[in-house]
Tab-separated table of C-alpha atoms and ligand atoms in Angstrom:
chain	number	residue	atom	x	y	z
I	1	MET	CA	21.111	8.597	-10.507
I	2	PHE	CA	22.017	12.041	-9.185
I	3	GLN	CA	21.185	12.742	-5.552
I	4	ALA	CA	17.794	14.499	-5.236
I	5	ILE	CA	18.367	17.832	-3.544
I	6	MET	CA	16.051	17.865	-0.557
I	7	ALA	CA	14.715	21.337	-1.346
I	8	ASP	CA	11.616	22.451	0.505
I	9	PHE	CA	8.679	20.259	-0.534
I	10	ALA	CA	5.153	21.388	0.240
I	11	ARG	CA	3.007	18.600	-1.183
I	12	ILE	CA	4.273	15.029	-0.904
I	13	VAL	CA	2.567	11.856	-2.135
I	14	ILE	CA	3.993	8.599	-0.792
I	15	LEU	CA	3.102	5.189	-2.272
I	16	THR	CA	3.960	2.072	-0.287
I	17	GLY	CA	3.893	-1.612	-1.181
I	18	ALA	CA	4.490	-4.949	0.509
I	19	GLY	CA	8.219	-4.218	0.913
I	20	ILE	CA	7.600	-1.696	3.700
I	21	SER	CA	5.966	-4.459	5.783
I	22	ALA	CA	8.482	-7.195	4.895
I	23	GLU	CA	10.669	-6.482	7.963
I	24	SER	CA	7.551	-6.789	10.108
I	25	GLY	CA	7.350	-10.411	8.952
I	26	ILE	CA	4.508	-9.919	6.448
I	27	ASP	CA	5.049	-11.933	3.247
I	28	THR	CA	5.510	-9.911	0.085
I	29	PHE	CA	3.945	-11.128	-3.166
I	30	ARG	CA	6.831	-11.697	-5.548
I	31	ALA	CA	9.808	-12.620	-3.348
I	32	ALA	CA	10.972	-16.233	-3.340
I	33	GLY	CA	8.464	-18.096	-1.179
I	34	GLY	CA	6.148	-15.086	-1.315
I	35	LEU	CA	2.370	-15.095	-1.446
I	36	TRP	CA	2.126	-15.551	-5.192
I	37	GLU	CA	4.438	-18.557	-5.058
I	38	GLN	CA	2.160	-20.278	-2.576
I	39	HIS	CA	-1.007	-19.513	-4.557
I	40	ARG	CA	-1.856	-18.597	-8.160
I	41	VAL	CA	-3.031	-14.993	-8.393
I	42	GLU	CA	-5.951	-16.112	-10.530
I	43	ASP	CA	-7.117	-18.472	-7.790
I	44	VAL	CA	-6.985	-16.187	-4.744
I	45	ALA	CA	-6.970	-12.541	-5.916
I	46	THR	CA	-9.650	-12.350	-8.622
I	47	PRO	CA	-13.479	-12.292	-8.481
I	48	GLU	CA	-13.449	-15.347	-10.768
I	49	GLY	CA	-11.256	-17.248	-8.318
I	50	PHE	CA	-13.604	-16.325	-5.469
I	51	ALA	CA	-16.635	-17.496	-7.447
I	52	ARG	CA	-14.849	-20.749	-8.368
I	53	ASP	CA	-13.592	-21.654	-4.890
I	54	PRO	CA	-14.733	-19.271	-2.115
I	55	ASP	CA	-13.319	-21.542	0.624
I	56	LEU	CA	-9.793	-21.300	-0.870
I	57	VAL	CA	-10.014	-17.501	-1.061
I	58	LEU	CA	-11.606	-16.995	2.372
I	59	GLY	CA	-8.980	-19.339	3.876
I	60	PHE	CA	-6.141	-17.434	2.122
I	61	TYR	CA	-7.276	-14.125	3.605
I	62	ASP	CA	-8.038	-15.679	7.018
I	63	MET	CA	-4.385	-16.855	7.095
I	64	ARG	CA	-3.116	-13.381	6.208
I	65	ARG	CA	-5.437	-11.675	8.734
I	66	ALA	CA	-4.153	-14.061	11.461
I	67	ALA	CA	-0.503	-13.379	10.470
I	68	LEU	CA	-1.155	-9.650	10.710
I	69	ALA	CA	-2.266	-9.977	14.342
I	70	ARG	CA	1.232	-11.327	15.137
I	71	ALA	CA	3.114	-8.566	13.255
I	72	GLN	CA	4.357	-5.233	14.565
I	73	PRO	CA	5.059	-1.971	12.700
I	74	ASN	CA	8.753	-1.388	11.917
I	75	PRO	CA	10.898	1.813	11.917
I	76	ALA	CA	9.802	2.578	8.338
I	77	HIS	CA	6.111	2.771	9.324
I	78	GLU	CA	7.031	4.826	12.400
I	79	ALA	CA	9.198	7.257	10.411
I	80	LEU	CA	6.330	8.018	7.988
I	81	ALA	CA	4.093	8.710	10.983
I	82	ARG	CA	6.726	11.126	12.325
I	83	LEU	CA	6.843	12.895	8.967
I	84	GLU	CA	3.038	13.197	8.984
I	85	ARG	CA	3.073	14.693	12.493
I	86	GLU	CA	5.795	17.249	11.645
I	87	PHE	CA	4.213	18.103	8.288
I	88	SER	CA	0.839	18.761	9.873
I	89	LYS	CA	2.417	21.488	12.058
I	90	VAL	CA	3.371	23.605	9.022
I	91	PRO	CA	0.523	25.487	7.240
I	92	GLY	CA	0.306	24.868	3.494
I	93	ARG	CA	2.074	21.493	3.660
I	94	ASP	CA	0.249	18.371	2.579
I	95	LEU	CA	1.227	14.711	2.862
I	96	LEU	CA	-0.857	11.903	1.334
I	97	LEU	CA	0.121	8.331	2.191
I	98	VAL	CA	-1.311	5.891	-0.368
I	99	THR	CA	-0.719	2.206	0.331
I	100	GLN	CA	-1.256	-0.846	-1.827
I	101	ASN	CA	-1.029	-2.896	1.365
I	102	VAL	CA	-4.067	-4.369	3.041
I	103	ASP	CA	-2.334	-4.570	6.444
I	104	ASP	CA	-2.857	-1.954	9.188
I	105	LEU	CA	0.803	-1.443	10.086
I	106	HIS	CA	0.844	2.191	8.926
I	107	GLU	CA	-2.004	2.958	11.342
I	108	ARG	CA	-0.424	0.947	14.163
I	109	GLY	CA	2.859	2.741	13.426
I	110	GLY	CA	1.095	6.070	14.101
I	111	SER	CA	-0.055	7.318	10.667
I	112	ALA	CA	-3.503	8.954	10.909
I	113	ARG	CA	-4.220	9.572	7.227
I	114	VAL	CA	-3.749	6.360	5.207
I	115	LEU	CA	-5.456	5.727	1.857
I	116	HIS	CA	-5.782	1.965	1.259
I	117	MET	CA	-6.233	1.890	-2.522
I	118	HIS	CA	-6.495	-1.929	-2.487
I	119	GLY	CA	-8.689	-2.208	0.603
I	120	GLU	CA	-7.953	-3.680	4.024
I	121	LEU	CA	-7.751	-7.102	5.692
I	122	LYS	CA	-9.561	-5.606	8.689
I	123	SER	CA	-12.656	-4.712	6.688
I	124	ALA	CA	-15.435	-7.031	5.468
I	125	LEU	CA	-17.592	-6.378	2.416
I	126	CYS	CA	-21.030	-8.010	2.282
I	127	THR	CA	-21.863	-9.439	-1.157
I	128	ALA	CA	-25.567	-9.324	-0.250
I	129	CYS	CA	-26.038	-5.735	1.017
I	130	GLU	CA	-22.648	-4.214	0.043
I	131	THR	CA	-22.114	-2.867	3.584
I	132	ARG	CA	-18.492	-2.550	4.751
I	133	SER	CA	-17.860	-3.496	8.395
I	134	PRO	CA	-14.702	-3.524	10.553
I	135	TRP	CA	-13.604	-7.163	10.713
I	136	ARG	CA	-10.899	-9.027	12.678
I	137	GLU	CA	-12.116	-12.622	12.704
I	138	ALA	CA	-12.063	-15.464	10.187
I	139	MET	CA	-14.621	-15.640	7.360
I	140	LEU	CA	-14.275	-19.294	6.311
I	141	HIS	CA	-17.174	-20.349	8.588
I	142	ARG	CA	-19.473	-17.837	6.823
I	143	PRO	CA	-20.338	-15.525	9.750
I	144	PRO	CA	-23.459	-13.344	9.301
I	145	CYS	CA	-23.061	-9.818	7.925
I	146	PRO	CA	-23.359	-7.343	10.859
I	147	ALA	CA	-25.780	-5.243	8.741
I	148	CYS	CA	-28.080	-7.737	6.998
I	149	ALA	CA	-27.225	-11.050	8.756
I	150	GLU	CA	-26.695	-12.777	5.391
I	151	PRO	CA	-23.687	-15.203	5.324
I	152	GLY	CA	-22.185	-13.334	2.370
I	153	LEU	CA	-19.018	-11.657	3.646
I	154	ARG	CA	-15.885	-11.354	1.475
I	155	PRO	CA	-12.566	-9.635	2.226
I	156	ASP	CA	-12.843	-5.899	1.488
I	157	VAL	CA	-9.797	-5.961	-0.802
I	158	VAL	CA	-9.440	-4.959	-4.466
I	159	TRP	CA	-8.790	-8.019	-6.647
I	160	PHE	CA	-7.359	-8.010	-10.165
I	161	GLY	CA	-9.914	-6.595	-12.589
I	162	GLU	CA	-11.638	-4.610	-9.802
I	163	MET	CA	-11.533	-0.830	-9.431
I	164	PRO	CA	-9.032	0.431	-6.825
I	165	TYR	CA	-10.488	2.791	-4.194
I	166	GLN	CA	-10.372	6.610	-4.235
I	167	MET	CA	-8.626	6.878	-7.603
I	168	GLY	CA	-9.984	10.419	-8.172
I	169	ARG	CA	-8.441	11.647	-4.933
I	170	ILE	CA	-5.143	9.946	-5.746
I	171	TYR	CA	-4.868	11.428	-9.248
I	172	GLN	CA	-5.770	14.869	-7.868
I	173	ALA	CA	-2.939	14.609	-5.307
I	174	LEU	CA	-0.470	13.392	-7.955
I	175	GLU	CA	-1.290	16.341	-10.227
I	176	ALA	CA	-0.608	18.782	-7.364
I	177	CYS	CA	2.414	17.169	-5.710
I	178	ASP	CA	6.003	18.419	-5.829
I	179	LEU	CA	7.498	15.185	-4.480
I	180	PHE	CA	6.460	11.566	-5.126
I	181	VAL	CA	8.139	8.831	-3.098
I	182	SER	CA	7.617	5.110	-3.833
I	183	ILE	CA	8.605	2.711	-1.045
I	184	GLY	CA	8.791	-1.106	-1.146
I	185	THR	CA	6.908	-1.907	-4.321
I	186	SER	CA	7.883	-3.885	-7.407
I	187	GLY	CA	5.976	-1.587	-9.749
I	188	ALA	CA	4.305	-4.654	-11.262
I	189	VAL	CA	0.635	-3.746	-10.854
I	190	TYR	CA	-1.395	-0.911	-12.350
I	191	PRO	CA	-2.693	1.717	-11.860
I	192	ALA	CA	-0.267	2.131	-8.878
I	193	ALA	CA	2.778	1.377	-11.056
I	194	GLY	CA	1.862	4.334	-13.272
I	195	PHE	CA	1.725	6.935	-10.470
I	196	VAL	CA	5.381	7.908	-10.954
I	197	GLN	CA	4.615	8.976	-14.526
I	198	GLU	CA	1.602	11.038	-13.367
I	199	ALA	CA	3.828	12.757	-10.790
I	200	ARG	CA	6.603	13.467	-13.288
I	201	ALA	CA	4.074	14.881	-15.748
I	202	ALA	CA	3.028	17.262	-12.965
I	203	GLY	CA	6.643	18.382	-12.578
I	204	ALA	CA	7.260	16.585	-9.272
I	205	ARG	CA	10.584	15.182	-8.119
I	206	THR	CA	10.407	11.389	-7.852
I	207	LEU	CA	12.312	9.178	-5.414
I	208	GLU	CA	12.228	5.390	-5.033
I	209	LEU	CA	13.281	3.604	-1.837
I	210	ASN	CA	13.440	-0.162	-2.427
I	211	LEU	CA	15.431	-3.282	-1.579
I	212	GLU	CA	16.175	-3.889	-5.267
I	213	PRO	CA	15.455	-2.041	-8.519
I	214	SER	CA	11.740	-2.182	-9.421
I	215	GLU	CA	10.146	-2.480	-12.852
I	216	GLY	CA	9.811	1.288	-12.880
I	217	SER	CA	13.186	2.362	-11.453
I	218	ARG	CA	14.252	4.061	-14.684
I	219	LEU	CA	11.262	6.412	-14.320
I	220	PHE	CA	12.484	7.897	-11.027
I	221	HIS	CA	14.859	10.864	-10.701
I	222	GLU	CA	16.559	8.920	-7.913
I	223	THR	CA	16.498	5.342	-6.579
I	224	ARG	CA	18.028	4.364	-3.252
I	225	LEU	CA	18.491	0.637	-2.612
I	226	GLY	CA	18.315	-0.938	0.830
I	227	PRO	CA	15.878	-2.090	3.519
I	228	ALA	CA	12.972	0.263	4.237
I	229	SER	CA	13.660	0.200	7.985
I	230	VAL	CA	16.995	1.964	7.254
I	231	LEU	CA	16.223	4.068	4.146
I	232	VAL	CA	12.895	5.540	5.288
I	233	PRO	CA	14.009	6.950	8.674
I	234	GLU	CA	17.135	8.378	6.951
I	235	TRP	CA	15.018	10.027	4.260
I	236	VAL	CA	12.524	11.455	6.792
I	237	ASP	CA	15.424	12.955	8.782
I	238	GLU	CA	16.699	14.538	5.569
I	239	VAL	CA	13.320	16.095	4.725
I	240	LEU	CA	12.660	17.353	8.264
I	241	GLN	CA	16.142	18.846	8.634
I	242	THR	CA	15.590	20.754	5.375
I	243	ARG	CA	12.349	22.128	6.744
I	244	ILE	CA	13.543	23.529	10.021
D	1	BV8	C1	-7.652	-2.173	-12.469
D	1	BV8	C2	-4.800	-6.460	-2.960
D	1	BV8	C3	-9.110	-0.862	-13.842
D	1	BV8	C4	-5.275	-7.791	-2.545
D	1	BV8	C5	-3.631	-6.484	-5.112
D	1	BV8	C6	-6.423	-7.624	-17.622
D	1	BV8	C7	-7.686	-7.570	-17.032
D	1	BV8	C8	-7.984	-6.714	-15.967
D	1	BV8	C9	-7.008	-5.887	-15.481
D	1	BV8	C10	-5.751	-5.955	-16.042
D	1	BV8	C11	-5.449	-6.796	-17.110
D	1	BV8	N1	-4.139	-6.619	-17.452
D	1	BV8	C12	-3.596	-5.692	-16.614
D	1	BV8	C13	-4.570	-5.291	-15.784
D	1	BV8	C14	-4.455	-4.324	-14.709
D	1	BV8	C15	-4.140	-5.098	-13.452
D	1	BV8	C16	-2.632	-5.307	-13.422
D	1	BV8	O1	-1.906	-4.359	-13.211
D	1	BV8	N2	-2.174	-6.548	-13.652
D	1	BV8	C17	-0.737	-6.801	-13.632
D	1	BV8	C18	-0.496	-8.228	-13.156
D	1	BV8	C19	-0.185	-6.527	-15.018
D	1	BV8	N3	-4.584	-4.273	-12.357
D	1	BV8	C20	-5.823	-4.413	-11.866
D	1	BV8	O2	-6.585	-5.293	-12.177
D	1	BV8	C21	-6.235	-3.327	-10.893
D	1	BV8	N4	-7.504	-2.795	-11.286
D	1	BV8	O3	-6.772	-2.067	-13.296
D	1	BV8	O4	-8.932	-1.665	-12.666
D	1	BV8	C22	-8.632	0.523	-13.571
D	1	BV8	C23	-7.527	1.035	-14.269
D	1	BV8	C24	-7.101	2.341	-14.012
D	1	BV8	C25	-7.749	3.109	-13.062
D	1	BV8	C26	-8.822	2.550	-12.375
D	1	BV8	C27	-9.257	1.257	-12.612
D	1	BV8	C28	-6.381	-3.876	-9.488
D	1	BV8	C29	-5.053	-4.435	-9.008
D	1	BV8	C30	-5.133	-4.718	-7.515
D	1	BV8	C31	-4.826	-6.178	-7.220
D	1	BV8	N5	-4.751	-6.356	-5.767
D	1	BV8	N6	-3.605	-6.586	-3.772
D	1	BV8	C32	-4.272	-8.502	-1.694
D	1	BV8	O5	-3.388	-7.872	-1.096
D	1	BV8	O6	-4.383	-9.721	-1.641
D	1	BV8	S1	-2.179	-6.522	-5.966
D	1	BV8	C33	-0.805	-6.643	-4.972
D	1	BV8	O7	0.344	-6.743	-5.823
D	1	BV8	C34	-0.476	-5.393	-4.178
D	1	BV8	O8	-1.612	-4.756	-3.676
D	1	BV8	C35	0.274	-4.504	-5.102
D	1	BV8	O9	-0.584	-3.609	-5.792
D	1	BV8	C36	0.799	-5.444	-6.117
D	1	BV8	C37	2.304	-5.352	-6.153
D	1	BV8	O10	2.737	-5.810	-4.938
D	1	BV8	P1	3.912	-5.046	-4.151
D	1	BV8	O11	3.262	-4.347	-3.016
D	1	BV8	O12	4.757	-4.234	-5.063
D	1	BV8	O13	4.721	-6.304	-3.617
D	1	BV8	P2	5.747	-7.202	-4.428
D	1	BV8	O14	5.927	-8.466	-3.659
D	1	BV8	O15	5.361	-7.268	-5.865
D	1	BV8	O16	7.094	-6.347	-4.358
D	1	BV8	C38	7.660	-6.061	-3.099
D	1	BV8	C39	8.761	-5.057	-3.337
D	1	BV8	O17	9.319	-4.698	-2.084
D	1	BV8	C40	9.904	-5.614	-4.180
D	1	BV8	O18	10.290	-4.655	-5.146
D	1	BV8	C41	11.030	-5.849	-3.168
D	1	BV8	O19	12.308	-5.601	-3.732
D	1	BV8	C42	10.729	-4.807	-2.128
D	1	BV8	N7	11.158	-5.171	-0.775
D	1	BV8	C43	11.161	-6.405	-0.199
D	1	BV8	N8	11.647	-6.302	1.058
D	1	BV8	C44	11.931	-4.983	1.274
D	1	BV8	C45	11.623	-4.266	0.110
D	1	BV8	N9	11.814	-2.941	-0.003
D	1	BV8	C46	12.311	-2.298	1.082
D	1	BV8	N10	12.630	-2.919	2.236
D	1	BV8	C47	12.463	-4.253	2.367
D	1	BV8	N11	12.791	-4.853	3.524
């Protein structure tokens, strides 16, 4: 892969996956011992699995919400926040951070504008009144919905077969971007795995930062392999140097 020339980029879309939070101690999905080895996807990340065994699903997300409370953002999250701060100082520049992750490490790392296309662990969706509420506790004991008091809360995350959030806004940003950067994702799940093709069709440069080649590596102009906590700060320095 030839080195992408860090020319001046005005509109950047960044997609992150579980790999950017791995060094914060958050399990990824497909690594050895990862989340999908401990549980079948069909059982814990589909509406059918939730209908079949709500206790298993609520317990699975309670465990992940508790693990998140013990995790801290890492230099990769912090570097993206630095890029957002510097970008926002320059008129006409736009940065959209789209994450597949349901953790809040981007926000705790300092990012202000984060689009959680697969929802968030710290949000509860009521199956009775469809209200979304900020949520930090467990759900296994069926707490009452803050809006309607019904005991019908589920994790506000997008399961397989459900519609990801804000797809219109994401596709709009992909059509207008001049740089698309994918960080820490295996490229195994759609529609996120197809974003690189949307960006290329729009004429954008495409860069992948990942620990190992993903399923979509061949679709990127450039792939850099290594841990996000090293690659992302290096890349942000490159982009910001070019700008000044
Ligand atoms: C949809 C949220 C229609 C919950 C997740 C049949 C029926 C219905 C749908 C389908 C079907 N067949 C296919 C589909 C589509 C389906 C799909 O893609 N299935 C796959 C299995 C083929 N998708 C859907 O159902 C989606 N909805 O299609 O609706 C539609 C279509 C178009 C437009 C609009 C609507 C909904 C999918 C969402 C599922 N929810 N998560 C939760 O978190 O529990 S999926 C979950 O896995 C993630 O959110 C993410 O999206 C996905 C991939 O995970 P990654 O983040 O990439 O993590 P992974 O472990 O896989 O990889 C980690 C990577 O990091 C690795 O590459 C590793 O090398 C790297 N890494 C590790 N350490 C580091 C590192 N990199 C850097 N540094 C490190 N230190």
